[in-house]
Coordinates of C-alpha atoms and ligand atoms in Angstrom, one line a residue:
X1065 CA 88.6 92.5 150.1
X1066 CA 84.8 93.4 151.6
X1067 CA 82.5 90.7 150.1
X1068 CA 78.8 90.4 151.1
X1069 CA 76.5 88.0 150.2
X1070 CA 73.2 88.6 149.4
X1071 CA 70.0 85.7 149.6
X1072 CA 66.8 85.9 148.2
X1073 CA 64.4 83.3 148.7
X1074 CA 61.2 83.7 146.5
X1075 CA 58.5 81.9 145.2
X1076 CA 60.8 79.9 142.4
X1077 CA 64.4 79.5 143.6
X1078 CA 66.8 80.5 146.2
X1079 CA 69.6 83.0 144.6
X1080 CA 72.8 84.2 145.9
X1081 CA 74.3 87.4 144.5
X1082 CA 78.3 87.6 146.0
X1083 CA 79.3 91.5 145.8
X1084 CA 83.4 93.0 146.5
X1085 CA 82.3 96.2 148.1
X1086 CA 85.4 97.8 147.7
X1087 CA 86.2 96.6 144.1
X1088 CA 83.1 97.2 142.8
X1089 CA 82.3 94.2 141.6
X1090 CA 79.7 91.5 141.1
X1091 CA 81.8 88.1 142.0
X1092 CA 79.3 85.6 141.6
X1093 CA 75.8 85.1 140.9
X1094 CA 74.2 81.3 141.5
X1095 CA 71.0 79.8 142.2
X1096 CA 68.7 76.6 142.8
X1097 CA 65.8 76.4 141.2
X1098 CA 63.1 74.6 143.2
X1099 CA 61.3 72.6 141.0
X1100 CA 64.2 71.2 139.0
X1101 CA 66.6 70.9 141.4
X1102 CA 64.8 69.9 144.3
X1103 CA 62.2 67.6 142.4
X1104 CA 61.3 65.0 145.7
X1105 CA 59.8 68.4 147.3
X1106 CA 56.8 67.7 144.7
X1107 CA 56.4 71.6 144.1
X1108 CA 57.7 72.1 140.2
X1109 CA 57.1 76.1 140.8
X1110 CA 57.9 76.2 144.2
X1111 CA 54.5 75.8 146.0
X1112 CA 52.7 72.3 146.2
X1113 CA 50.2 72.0 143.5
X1114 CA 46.4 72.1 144.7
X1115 CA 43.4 71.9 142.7
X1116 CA 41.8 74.9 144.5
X1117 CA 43.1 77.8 142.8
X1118 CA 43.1 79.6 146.0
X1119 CA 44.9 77.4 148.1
X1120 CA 48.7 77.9 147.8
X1121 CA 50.9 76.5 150.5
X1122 CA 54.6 75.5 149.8
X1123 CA 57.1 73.4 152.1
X1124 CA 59.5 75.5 154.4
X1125 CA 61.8 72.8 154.4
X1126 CA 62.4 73.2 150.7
X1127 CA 63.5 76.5 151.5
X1128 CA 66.1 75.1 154.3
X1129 CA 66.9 72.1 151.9
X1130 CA 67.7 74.8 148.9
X1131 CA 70.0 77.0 151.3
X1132 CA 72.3 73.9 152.5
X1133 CA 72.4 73.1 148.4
X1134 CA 72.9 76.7 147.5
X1135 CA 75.9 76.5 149.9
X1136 CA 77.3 73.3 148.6
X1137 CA 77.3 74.5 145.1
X1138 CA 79.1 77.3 146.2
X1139 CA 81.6 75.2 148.1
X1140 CA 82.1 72.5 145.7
X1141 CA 82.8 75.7 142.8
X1142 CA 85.9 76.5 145.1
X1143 CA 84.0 80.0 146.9
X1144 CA 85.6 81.1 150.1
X1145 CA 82.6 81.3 152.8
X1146 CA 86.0 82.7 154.8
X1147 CA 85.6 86.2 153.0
X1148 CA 82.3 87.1 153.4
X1149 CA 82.3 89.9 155.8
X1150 CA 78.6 89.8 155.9
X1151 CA 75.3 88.6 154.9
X1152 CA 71.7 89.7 154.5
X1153 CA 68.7 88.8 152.4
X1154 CA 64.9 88.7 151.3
X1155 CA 61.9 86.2 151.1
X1156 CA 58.9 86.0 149.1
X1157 CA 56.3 88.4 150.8
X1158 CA 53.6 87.7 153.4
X1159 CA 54.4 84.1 153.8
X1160 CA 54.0 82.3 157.2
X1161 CA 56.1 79.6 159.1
X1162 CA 54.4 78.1 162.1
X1163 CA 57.1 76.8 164.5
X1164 CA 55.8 74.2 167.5
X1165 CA 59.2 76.3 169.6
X1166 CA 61.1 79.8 169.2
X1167 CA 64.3 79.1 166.9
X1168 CA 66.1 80.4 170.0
X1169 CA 64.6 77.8 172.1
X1170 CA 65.8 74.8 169.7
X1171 CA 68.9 72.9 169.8
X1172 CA 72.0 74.3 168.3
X1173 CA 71.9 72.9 164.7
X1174 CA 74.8 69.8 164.6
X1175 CA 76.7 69.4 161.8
X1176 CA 76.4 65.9 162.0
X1177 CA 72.9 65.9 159.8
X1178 CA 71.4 68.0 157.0
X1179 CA 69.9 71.4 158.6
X1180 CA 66.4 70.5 156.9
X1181 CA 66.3 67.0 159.5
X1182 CA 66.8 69.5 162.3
X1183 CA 64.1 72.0 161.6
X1184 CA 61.3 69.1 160.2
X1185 CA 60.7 68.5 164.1
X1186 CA 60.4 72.3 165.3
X1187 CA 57.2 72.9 162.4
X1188 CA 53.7 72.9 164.0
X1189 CA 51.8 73.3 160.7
X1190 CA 53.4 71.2 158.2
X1191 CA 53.1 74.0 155.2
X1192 CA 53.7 77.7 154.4
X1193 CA 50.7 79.6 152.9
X1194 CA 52.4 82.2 151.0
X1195 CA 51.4 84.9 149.0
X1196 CA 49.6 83.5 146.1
X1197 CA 46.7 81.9 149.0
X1198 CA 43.6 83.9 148.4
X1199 CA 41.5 82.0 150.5
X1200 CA 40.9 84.5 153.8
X1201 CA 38.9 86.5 152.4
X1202 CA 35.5 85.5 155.3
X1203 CA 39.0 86.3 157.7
X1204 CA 39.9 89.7 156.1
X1205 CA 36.4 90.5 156.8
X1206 CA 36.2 89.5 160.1
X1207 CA 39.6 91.5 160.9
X1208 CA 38.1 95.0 159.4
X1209 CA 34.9 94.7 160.9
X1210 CA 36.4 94.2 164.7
X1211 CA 38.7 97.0 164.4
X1212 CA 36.2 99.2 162.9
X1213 CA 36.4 98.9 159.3
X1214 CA 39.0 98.5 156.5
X1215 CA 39.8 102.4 156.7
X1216 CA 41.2 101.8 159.6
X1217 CA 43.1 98.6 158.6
X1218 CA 44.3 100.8 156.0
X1219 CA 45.6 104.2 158.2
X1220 CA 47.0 101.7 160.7
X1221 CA 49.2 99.4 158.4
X1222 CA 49.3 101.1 155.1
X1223 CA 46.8 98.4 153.4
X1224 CA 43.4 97.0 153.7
X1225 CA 43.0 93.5 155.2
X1226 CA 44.4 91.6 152.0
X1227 CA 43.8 87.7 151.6
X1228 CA 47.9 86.5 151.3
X1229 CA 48.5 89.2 154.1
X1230 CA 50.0 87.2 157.0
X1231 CA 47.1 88.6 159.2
X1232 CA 44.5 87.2 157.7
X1233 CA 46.5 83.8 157.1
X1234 CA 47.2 83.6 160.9
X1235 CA 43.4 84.0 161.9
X1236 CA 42.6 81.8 159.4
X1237 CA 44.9 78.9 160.6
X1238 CA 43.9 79.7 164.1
X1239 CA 39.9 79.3 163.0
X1240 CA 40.6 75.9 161.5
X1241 CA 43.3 74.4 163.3
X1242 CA 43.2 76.2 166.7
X1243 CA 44.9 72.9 168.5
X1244 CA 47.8 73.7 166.4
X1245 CA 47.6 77.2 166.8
X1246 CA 47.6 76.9 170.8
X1247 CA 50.9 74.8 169.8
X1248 CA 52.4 77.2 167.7
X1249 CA 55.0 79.2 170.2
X1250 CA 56.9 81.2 167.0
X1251 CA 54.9 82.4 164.0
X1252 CA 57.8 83.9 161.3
X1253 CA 57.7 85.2 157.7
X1254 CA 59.8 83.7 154.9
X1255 CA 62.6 86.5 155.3
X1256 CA 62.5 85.9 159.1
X1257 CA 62.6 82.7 158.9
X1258 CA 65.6 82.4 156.9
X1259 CA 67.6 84.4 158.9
X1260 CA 66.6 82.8 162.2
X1261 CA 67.6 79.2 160.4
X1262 CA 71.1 81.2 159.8
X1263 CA 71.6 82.7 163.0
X1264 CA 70.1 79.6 165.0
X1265 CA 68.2 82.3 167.1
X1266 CA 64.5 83.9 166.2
X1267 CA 65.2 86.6 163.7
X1268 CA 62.8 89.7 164.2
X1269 CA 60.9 91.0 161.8
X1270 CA 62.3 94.1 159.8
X1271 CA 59.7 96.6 159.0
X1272 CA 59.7 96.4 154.9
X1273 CA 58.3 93.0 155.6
X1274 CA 56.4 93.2 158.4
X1275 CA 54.3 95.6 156.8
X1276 CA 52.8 93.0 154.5
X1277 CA 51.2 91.4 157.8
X1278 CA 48.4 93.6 158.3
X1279 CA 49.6 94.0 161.6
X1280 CA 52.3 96.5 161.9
X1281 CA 51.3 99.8 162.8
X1282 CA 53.5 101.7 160.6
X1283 CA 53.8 105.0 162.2
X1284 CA 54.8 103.4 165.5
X1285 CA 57.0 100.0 164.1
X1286 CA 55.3 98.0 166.8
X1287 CA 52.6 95.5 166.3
X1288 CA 49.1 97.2 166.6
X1289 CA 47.5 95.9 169.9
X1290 CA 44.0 96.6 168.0
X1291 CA 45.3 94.4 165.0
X1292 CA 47.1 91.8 167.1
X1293 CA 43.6 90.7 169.0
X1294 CA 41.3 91.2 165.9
X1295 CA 43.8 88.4 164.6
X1296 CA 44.1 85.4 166.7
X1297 CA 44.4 85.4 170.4
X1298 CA 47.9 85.4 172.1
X1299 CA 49.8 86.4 168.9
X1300 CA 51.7 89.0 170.4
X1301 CA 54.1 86.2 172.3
X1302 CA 54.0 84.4 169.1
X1303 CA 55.6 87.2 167.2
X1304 CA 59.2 88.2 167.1
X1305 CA 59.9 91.7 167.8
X1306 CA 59.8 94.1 164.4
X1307 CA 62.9 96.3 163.9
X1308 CA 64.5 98.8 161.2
X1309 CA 65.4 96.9 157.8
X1310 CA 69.1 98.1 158.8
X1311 CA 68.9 96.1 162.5
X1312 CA 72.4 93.5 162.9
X1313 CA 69.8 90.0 163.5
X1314 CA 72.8 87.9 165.0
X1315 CA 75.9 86.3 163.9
X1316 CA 76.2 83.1 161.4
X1317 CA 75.6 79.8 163.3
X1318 CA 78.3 77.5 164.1
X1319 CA 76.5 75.2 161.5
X1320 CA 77.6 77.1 158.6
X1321 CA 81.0 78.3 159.9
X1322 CA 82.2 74.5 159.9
X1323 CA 80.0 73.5 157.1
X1324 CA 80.8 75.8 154.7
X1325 CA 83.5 77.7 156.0
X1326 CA 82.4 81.5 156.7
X1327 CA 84.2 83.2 159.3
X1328 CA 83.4 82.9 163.1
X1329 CA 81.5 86.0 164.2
X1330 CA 79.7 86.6 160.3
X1331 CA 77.0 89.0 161.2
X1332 CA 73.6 88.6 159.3
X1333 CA 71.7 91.5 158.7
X1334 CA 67.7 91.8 159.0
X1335 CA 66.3 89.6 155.9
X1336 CA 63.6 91.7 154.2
X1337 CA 60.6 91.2 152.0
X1338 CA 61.5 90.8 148.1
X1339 CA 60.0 94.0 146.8
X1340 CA 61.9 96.4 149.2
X1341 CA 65.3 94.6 148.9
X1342 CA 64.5 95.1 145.3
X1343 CA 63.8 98.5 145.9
X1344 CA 68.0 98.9 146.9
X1345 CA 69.2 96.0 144.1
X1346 CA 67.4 98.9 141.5
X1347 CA 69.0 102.0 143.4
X1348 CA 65.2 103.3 143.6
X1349 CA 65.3 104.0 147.7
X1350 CA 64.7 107.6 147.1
X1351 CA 61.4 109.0 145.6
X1352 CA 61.1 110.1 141.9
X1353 CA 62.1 106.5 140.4
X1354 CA 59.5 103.6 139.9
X1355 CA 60.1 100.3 139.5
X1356 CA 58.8 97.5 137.6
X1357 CA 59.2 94.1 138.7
X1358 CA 58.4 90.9 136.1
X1359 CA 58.7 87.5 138.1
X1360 CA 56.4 85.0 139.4
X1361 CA 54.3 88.1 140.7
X1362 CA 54.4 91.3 138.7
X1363 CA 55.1 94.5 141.0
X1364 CA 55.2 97.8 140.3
X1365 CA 56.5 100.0 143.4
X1366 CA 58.6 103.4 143.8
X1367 CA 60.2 105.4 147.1
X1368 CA 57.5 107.6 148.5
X1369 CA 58.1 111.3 149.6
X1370 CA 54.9 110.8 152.1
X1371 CA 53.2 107.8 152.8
X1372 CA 49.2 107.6 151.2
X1373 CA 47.3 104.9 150.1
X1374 CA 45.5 103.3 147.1
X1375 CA 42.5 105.2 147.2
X1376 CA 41.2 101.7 145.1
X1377 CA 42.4 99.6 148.2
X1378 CA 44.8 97.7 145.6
X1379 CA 48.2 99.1 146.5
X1380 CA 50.6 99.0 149.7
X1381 CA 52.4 100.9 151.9
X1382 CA 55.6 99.0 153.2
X1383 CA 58.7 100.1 154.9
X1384 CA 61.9 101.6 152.7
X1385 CA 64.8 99.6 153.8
X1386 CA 66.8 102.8 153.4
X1387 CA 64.5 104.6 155.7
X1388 CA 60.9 106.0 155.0
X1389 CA 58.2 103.8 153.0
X1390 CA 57.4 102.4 149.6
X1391 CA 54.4 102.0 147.6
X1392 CA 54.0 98.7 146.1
X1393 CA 51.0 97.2 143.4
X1394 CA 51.1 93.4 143.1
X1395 CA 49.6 91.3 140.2
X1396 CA 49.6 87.9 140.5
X1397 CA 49.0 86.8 137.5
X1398 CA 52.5 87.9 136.0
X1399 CA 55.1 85.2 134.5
X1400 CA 52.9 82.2 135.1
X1401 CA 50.1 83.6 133.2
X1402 CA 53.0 84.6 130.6
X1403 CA 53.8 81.1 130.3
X1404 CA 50.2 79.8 129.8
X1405 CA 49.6 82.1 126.7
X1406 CA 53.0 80.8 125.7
X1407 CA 52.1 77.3 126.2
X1408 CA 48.1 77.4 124.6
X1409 CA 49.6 79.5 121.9
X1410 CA 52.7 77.1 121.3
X1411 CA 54.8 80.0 121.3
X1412 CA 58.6 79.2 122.9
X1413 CA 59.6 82.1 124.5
X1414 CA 62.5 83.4 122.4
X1415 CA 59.4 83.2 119.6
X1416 CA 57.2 85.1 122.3
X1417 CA 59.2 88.0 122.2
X1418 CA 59.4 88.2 118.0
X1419 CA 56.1 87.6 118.0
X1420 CA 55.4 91.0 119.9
X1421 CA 58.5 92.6 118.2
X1422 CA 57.7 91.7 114.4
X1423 CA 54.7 90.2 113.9
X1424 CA 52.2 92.4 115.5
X1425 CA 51.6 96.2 115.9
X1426 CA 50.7 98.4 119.1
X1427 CA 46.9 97.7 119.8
X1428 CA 47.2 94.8 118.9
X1429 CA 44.0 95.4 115.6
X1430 CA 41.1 94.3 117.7
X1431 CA 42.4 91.6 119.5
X1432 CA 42.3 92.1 123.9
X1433 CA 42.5 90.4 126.2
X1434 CA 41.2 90.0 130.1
X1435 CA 44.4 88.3 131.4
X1436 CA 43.2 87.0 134.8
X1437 CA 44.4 82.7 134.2
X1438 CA 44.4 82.9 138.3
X1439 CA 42.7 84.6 141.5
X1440 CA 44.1 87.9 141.2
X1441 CA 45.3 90.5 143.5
X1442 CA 44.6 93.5 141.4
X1443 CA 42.3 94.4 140.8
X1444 CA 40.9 91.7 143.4
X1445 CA 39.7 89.5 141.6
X1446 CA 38.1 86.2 144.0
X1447 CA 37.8 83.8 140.4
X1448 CA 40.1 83.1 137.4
X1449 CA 38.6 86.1 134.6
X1450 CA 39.9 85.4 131.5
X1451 CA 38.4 86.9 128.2
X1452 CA 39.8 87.2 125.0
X1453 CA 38.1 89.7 122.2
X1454 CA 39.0 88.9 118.5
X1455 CA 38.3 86.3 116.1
X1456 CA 37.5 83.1 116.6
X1457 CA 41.2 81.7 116.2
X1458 CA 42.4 84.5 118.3
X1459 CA 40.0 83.1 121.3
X1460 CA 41.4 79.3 120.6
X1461 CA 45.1 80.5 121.0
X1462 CA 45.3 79.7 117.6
X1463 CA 46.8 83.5 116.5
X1464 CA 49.9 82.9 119.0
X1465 CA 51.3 86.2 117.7
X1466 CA 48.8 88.1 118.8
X1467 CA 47.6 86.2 121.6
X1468 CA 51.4 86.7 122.4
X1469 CA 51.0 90.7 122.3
X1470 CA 47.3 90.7 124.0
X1471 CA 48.6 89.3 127.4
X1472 CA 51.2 91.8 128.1
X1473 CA 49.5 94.7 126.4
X1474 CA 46.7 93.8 129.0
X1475 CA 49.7 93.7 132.1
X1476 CA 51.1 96.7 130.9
X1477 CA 47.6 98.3 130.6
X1478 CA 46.7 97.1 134.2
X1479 CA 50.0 98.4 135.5
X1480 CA 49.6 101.9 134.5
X1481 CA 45.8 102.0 135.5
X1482 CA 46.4 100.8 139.0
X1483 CA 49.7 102.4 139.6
X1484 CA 48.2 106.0 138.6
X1485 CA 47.1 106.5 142.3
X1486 CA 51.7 106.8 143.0
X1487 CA 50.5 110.4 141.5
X1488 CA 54.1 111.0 140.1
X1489 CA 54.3 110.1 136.7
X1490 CA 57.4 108.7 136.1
X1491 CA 59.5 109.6 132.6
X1492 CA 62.0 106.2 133.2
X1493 CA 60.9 103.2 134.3
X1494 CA 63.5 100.4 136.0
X1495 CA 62.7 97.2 135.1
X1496 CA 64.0 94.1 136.4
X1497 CA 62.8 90.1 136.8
X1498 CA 63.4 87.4 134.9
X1499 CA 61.2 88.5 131.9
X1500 CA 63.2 91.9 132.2
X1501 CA 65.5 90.1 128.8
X1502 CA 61.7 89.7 126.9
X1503 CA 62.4 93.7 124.1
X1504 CA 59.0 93.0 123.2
X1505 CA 58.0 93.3 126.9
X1506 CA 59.7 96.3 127.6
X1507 CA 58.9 98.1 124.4
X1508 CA 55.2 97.2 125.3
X1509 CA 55.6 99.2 128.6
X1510 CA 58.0 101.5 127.1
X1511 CA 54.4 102.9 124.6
X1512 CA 52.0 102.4 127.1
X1513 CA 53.9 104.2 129.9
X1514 CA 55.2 106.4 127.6
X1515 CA 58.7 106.6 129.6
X1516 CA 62.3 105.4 128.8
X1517 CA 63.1 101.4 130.2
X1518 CA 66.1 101.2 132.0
X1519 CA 67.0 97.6 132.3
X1520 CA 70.4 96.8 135.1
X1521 CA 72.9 94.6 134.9
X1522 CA 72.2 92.6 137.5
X1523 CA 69.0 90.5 137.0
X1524 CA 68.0 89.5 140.4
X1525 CA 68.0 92.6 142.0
X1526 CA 66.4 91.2 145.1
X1527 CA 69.6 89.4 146.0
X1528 CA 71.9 92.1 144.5
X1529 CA 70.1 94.6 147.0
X1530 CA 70.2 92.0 149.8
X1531 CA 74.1 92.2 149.4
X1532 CA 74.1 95.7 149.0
X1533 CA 72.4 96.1 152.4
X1534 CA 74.7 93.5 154.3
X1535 CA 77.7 96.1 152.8
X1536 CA 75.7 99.7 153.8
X1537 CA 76.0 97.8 157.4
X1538 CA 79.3 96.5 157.3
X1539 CA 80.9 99.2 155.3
X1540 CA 81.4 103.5 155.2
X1541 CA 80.0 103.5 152.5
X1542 CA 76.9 105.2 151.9
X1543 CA 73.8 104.4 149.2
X1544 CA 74.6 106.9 146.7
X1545 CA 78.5 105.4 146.6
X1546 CA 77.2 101.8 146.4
X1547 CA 75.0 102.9 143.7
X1548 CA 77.6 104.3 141.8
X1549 CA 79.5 100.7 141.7
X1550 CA 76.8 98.3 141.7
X1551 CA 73.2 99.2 139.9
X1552 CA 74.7 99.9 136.5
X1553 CA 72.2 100.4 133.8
X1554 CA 72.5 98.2 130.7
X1555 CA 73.6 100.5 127.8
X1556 CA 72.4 98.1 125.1
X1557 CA 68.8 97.3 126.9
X1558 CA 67.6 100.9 126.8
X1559 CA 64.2 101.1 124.8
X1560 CA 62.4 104.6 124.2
X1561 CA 58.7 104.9 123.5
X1562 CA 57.5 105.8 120.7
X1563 CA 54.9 108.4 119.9
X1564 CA 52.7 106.5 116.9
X1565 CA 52.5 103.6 119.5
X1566 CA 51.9 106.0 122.3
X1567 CA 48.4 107.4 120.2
X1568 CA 47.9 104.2 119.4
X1569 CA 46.7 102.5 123.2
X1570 CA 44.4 105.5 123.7
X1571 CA 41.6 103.5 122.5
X1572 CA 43.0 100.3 123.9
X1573 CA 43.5 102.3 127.9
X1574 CA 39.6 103.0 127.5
X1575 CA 38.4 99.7 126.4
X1576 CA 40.5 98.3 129.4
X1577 CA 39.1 100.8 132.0
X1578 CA 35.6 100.0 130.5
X1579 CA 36.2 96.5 131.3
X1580 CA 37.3 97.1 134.6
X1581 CA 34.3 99.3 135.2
X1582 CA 31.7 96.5 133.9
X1583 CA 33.7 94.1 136.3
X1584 CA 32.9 96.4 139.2
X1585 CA 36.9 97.1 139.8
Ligands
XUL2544 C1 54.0 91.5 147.1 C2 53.8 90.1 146.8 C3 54.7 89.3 145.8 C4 55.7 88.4 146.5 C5 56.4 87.6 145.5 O1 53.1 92.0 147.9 O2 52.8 89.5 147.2 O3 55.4 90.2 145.0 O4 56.5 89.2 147.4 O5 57.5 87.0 146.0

C-alpha cells in the first residue's frame, strides 16, 4: 500500500487529503479550522483582525499549533503515520515568516513540548503579512522605479511589483523595522515554512511559489540580483535557495516519527503555493484547461503553452509544478465578500444558492452590483468600492434574492473580463473551493462563461494535488495515470450554460466594463 499525504495550509484551515496511490483511492480527508478550533489564536478567519483594511498579518504559530492538532486528530482516529510513504504540501501564497535563525541552525525539535513552544523563540517579527496586506504599495513603487520600471518587474518575474507580493512585504518591514530586519537571518514563505518546521531543516523555495515574491527571475529559477537589492539589503543570505516544485526538501523530523508515528526516513517533497498545487489536485498541468478557484480568494488560472503577461498588469505568471508556468488572476474579495451579502441580506447560505437558482433570473432586471467590500487585487483597487444599482431596497440589502444573484453575477462578470488576456477561450471550466457545492454559483459562471462546469470529487484540491505530488515523486507513476485514479469529475455536478441566459449578460458585460472604465481599471 503507497499512501501519501498531502497538506495545505491556507488562509482558513490546515487540511490533509490521505491518497492509496496504488489503489486508487482517497483514504481520508480531515481538517482544522482556524478560527473554531484554534479560538485563543484570536484570528476567527485565520488572520488577526485589524481595523485598517489593508493591514493583514496572521500568527505563524497558528499554523504550527494547527499541524501538531491536525496530527493528533489523525492519531487519536486510529491513522497509521507508519504507511505514509511520503508527504508534500501547499501554503497560502506570498506570505512571509521572519525567523531571528535558519531552521537548520535551531535545535532539533524535542518531543518533550508542543512544536509551537519551540518555534515561538526562533520568530524575529512576531506576525506573517500574508496575501490579503495591501499596504506596500509607496514600496512596490520604490521597487519598479530602481530596477527601471514595472515592465521590467514584469519580464523578470512574470508580474508587476504587487502589494501582498513578498517583495514588496520584505522592503516594507525592512523600512519600518530595519533593527529587526538586520536580526532576521531566514526570511521563508508559508509553503516553505511548513516544510522546514517538518523537516527541522530550511526548506527552499520551489518555484510555483517563489514566483509570487517579485523576486524570482523566472527564466533563470534564481533570485534576480537586480530584484534582490531593489528589495532590502542583504536579502540574498536571508533567502533559501529556490528549486523545481518536484525537488525531495528533506526527510520527516524525528519530532513527528515518535510523535505521531511516520516511518523513519519519510521524505517531504517541496511544499508549493496553493494555486499551483491546485493546479495538479484539478488535473489542469497541461494547457487547454482553466481553472476556477472559489475560497477565501477567488482565482482563476490555467497551464500556459508560452509564458506572457496581463497586458492590464492584474494577472501572474507562476511556475507549473508539473514543469513550465501558469497564469493565475486573484480576486480578493471572493468568499468573504460572499458571506457579507449573505449576512446584510440575511440570507443563510443553503437560501443563497435558491435564491440565485429560483428566485431570480440571469441579469438580474436592473439590479448590479460593484462588489469590492475590501481592498482589491483586481482590478487594483487601493479602497473598499462598493455600489449597488437598483431600487432603493435593493441598495439596503433588503431584496436578499437579488442582492444574492448581484454579487456573484458581478465575480463572474470580473472573472471573465480580467481573465480574457489567457487568450484561449476555454469551452469547460474546473471549478473547485469551498463554494464549488453553491448550483447557483456555478450555473452563474456556467451563462456568463458560456462553457460546461466540471465540478471534482475531491473539494480541496490544494491538498489532493499536494498528495498527488508527494506520489509522482515517490511512485512510477506518471500525471496522466494519477489523473486517471484521482481527479474524477462529479457526474451529478455537471451544469451546462444556457443560451437565453448566455444573450442575456450581453448588456450586463458592458455595463460592468463601463464601470470599470469610469473607475479608471
Ligand atoms: C494568489 C493569492 C491567493 C492566495 C490564497 O496570488 O494571493 O489566492 O494564494 O491562499
Amino acid at each position: 500500500m503507497g499512501l501519501y499525504l498531502g497538506l495545505d495550509s491556507s488562509t482558513q484551515s490546515l487540511s490533509a487529503v490521505v491518497i492509496d496511490s496504488d489503489a486508487g483511492r482517497v483514504v481520508l480527508q480531515e481538517a482544522v479550522n482556524f478560527g473554531q478550533d484554534l479560538p485563543e489564536y484570536g484570528s476567527p478567519h485565520g488572520f488577526l483582525p485589524n481595523p485598517d483594511p489593508k493591514l493583514r498579518h496572521a500568527n505563524p504559530l497558528l499554523w504550527v499549533a494547527a499541524l501538531d492538532l491536525l496530527f493528533s486528530k489523525l492519531k487519536n482516529s486510529g491513522f497509521d503515520f507508519g504507511a505514509v510513504r511520503g508527504v508534500s504540501g501547499s501554503g497560502q501564497q506570498h506570505g512571509s515568516v521572519y525567523l531571528n535563525r535558519r531552521i537548520s541552525d535551531a535545535p532539533a525539535w524535542s518531543t518533550a513540548a508542543p512544536l509551537v513552544d519551540q518555534v515561538k523563540p526562533l520568530l524575529s517579527r512576531a506576525t506573517a503579512p500574508i496575501w490579503m496586506d495591501s499596504s506596500t504599495h509607496a514600496e512596490c513603487g520604490e521597487i519598479a522605479a530602481a530596477v527601471g520600471g514595472d515592465s521590467v518587474v514584469v519580464s523578470v518575474t512574470g508580474s508587476r511589483a504587487i502589494e501582498r507580493f513578498t517583495g514588496p512585504q520584505i522592503r516594507k518591514f525592512w523600512k519600518t523595522e530595519p533593527e529587526a530586519y538586520a536580526k532576521t537571518a531566514e526570511i521563508t514563505l508559508v509553503s516553505a515554512f511548513m516544510a522546514s518546521v517538518l523537516t527541522g531543516r530550511t526548506s527552499p523555495i520551489d518555484f510555483g511559489d517563489g514566483a509570487g515574491m517579485n523576486l524570482l527571475d523566472l527564466q533563470s529559477g534564481t533570485w534576480s540580483p537586480a530584484l534582490l537589492a531593489a528589495t532590502a539589503p542583504d536579502l540574498a543570505q536571508k533567502l533559501p535557495p529556490a528549486v523545481p516544485s518536484e525537488t525531495r526538501v528533506g526527510e520527516l523530523a524525528p519530532y513527528f516519527i515518535e510523535r505521531y508515528g511516520f516511518a523513519a526516513g519519510t521524505p517531504v517533497i517541496a511544499f508549493t503555493g496553493d494555486n499551483p498545487s491546485s493546479l495538479v489536485g484539478m488535473g489542469a498541468t497541461e494547457p487547454g484547461c482553466a481553472v476556477i478557484s472559489l475560497g477565501t480568494s477567488d482565482t482563476v488560472f490555467a497551464a500556459m503553452r508560452e509564458p506572457h503577461t496581463d497586458p492590464r498588469g492584474y494577472g501572474h505568471v507562476f511556475g507549473n509544478p508539473a514543469g513550465g508556468f501558469m497564469c493565475l488572476i486573484c480576486f480578493a474579495n471572493g468568499s468573504l465578500a460572499r458571506e457579507e451579502v449573505a449576512k446584510r441580506a440575511g440570507l443563510s447560505w443553503p437560501a443563497f444558492e435558491t435564491a440565485i437558482l429560483q428566485q431570480t433570473k440571469p441579469g438580474n432586471g436592473e439590479s448590479s452590483m460593484l462588489p469590492y467590500f475590501y481592498p482589491e487585487i483586481t482590478p487594483r483597487l487601493l479602497e473598499p468600492q462598493l455600489e449597488l444599482d437598483g431600487s432603493a431596497a435593493f441598495r439596503a440589502f433588503q431584496e436578499p434574492a437579488a442582492n444574492a444573484r448581484a454579487i456573484v453575477e458581478a465575480q463572474a462578470l470580473s472573472m471573465q473580463r480580467h481573465s480574457d488576456w489567457i487568450g484561449e477561450r476555454p469551452r469547460s471550466l474546473r471549478v473547485t473551493g469551498g463554494a464549488s457545492k453553491n448550483r447557483g454559483i456555478l450555473q452563474v459562471l456556467a451563462d456568463v462563461f458560456d462553457a460546461r462546469i466540471e465540478t471534482l470529487s475531491v473539494s480541496n484540491s490544494a491538498a489532493l494535488g499536494a498528495a498527488l505530488r508527494a506520489a509522482h515523486a515517490g511512485t512510477s507513476l506518471s500525471w496522466a495515470e494519477l489523473y486517471a485514479r484521482f481527479v474524477v469529475a462529479d457526474s451529478n455536478a455537471r451544469v451546462e450554460s444556457s443560451a437565453d441566459a448566455v444573450r442575456a449578460y450581453s448588456e450586463p458585460r458592458a455595463k460592468f466594463a463601463r464601470k470599470m472604465q469610469a473607475l479608471g481599471v
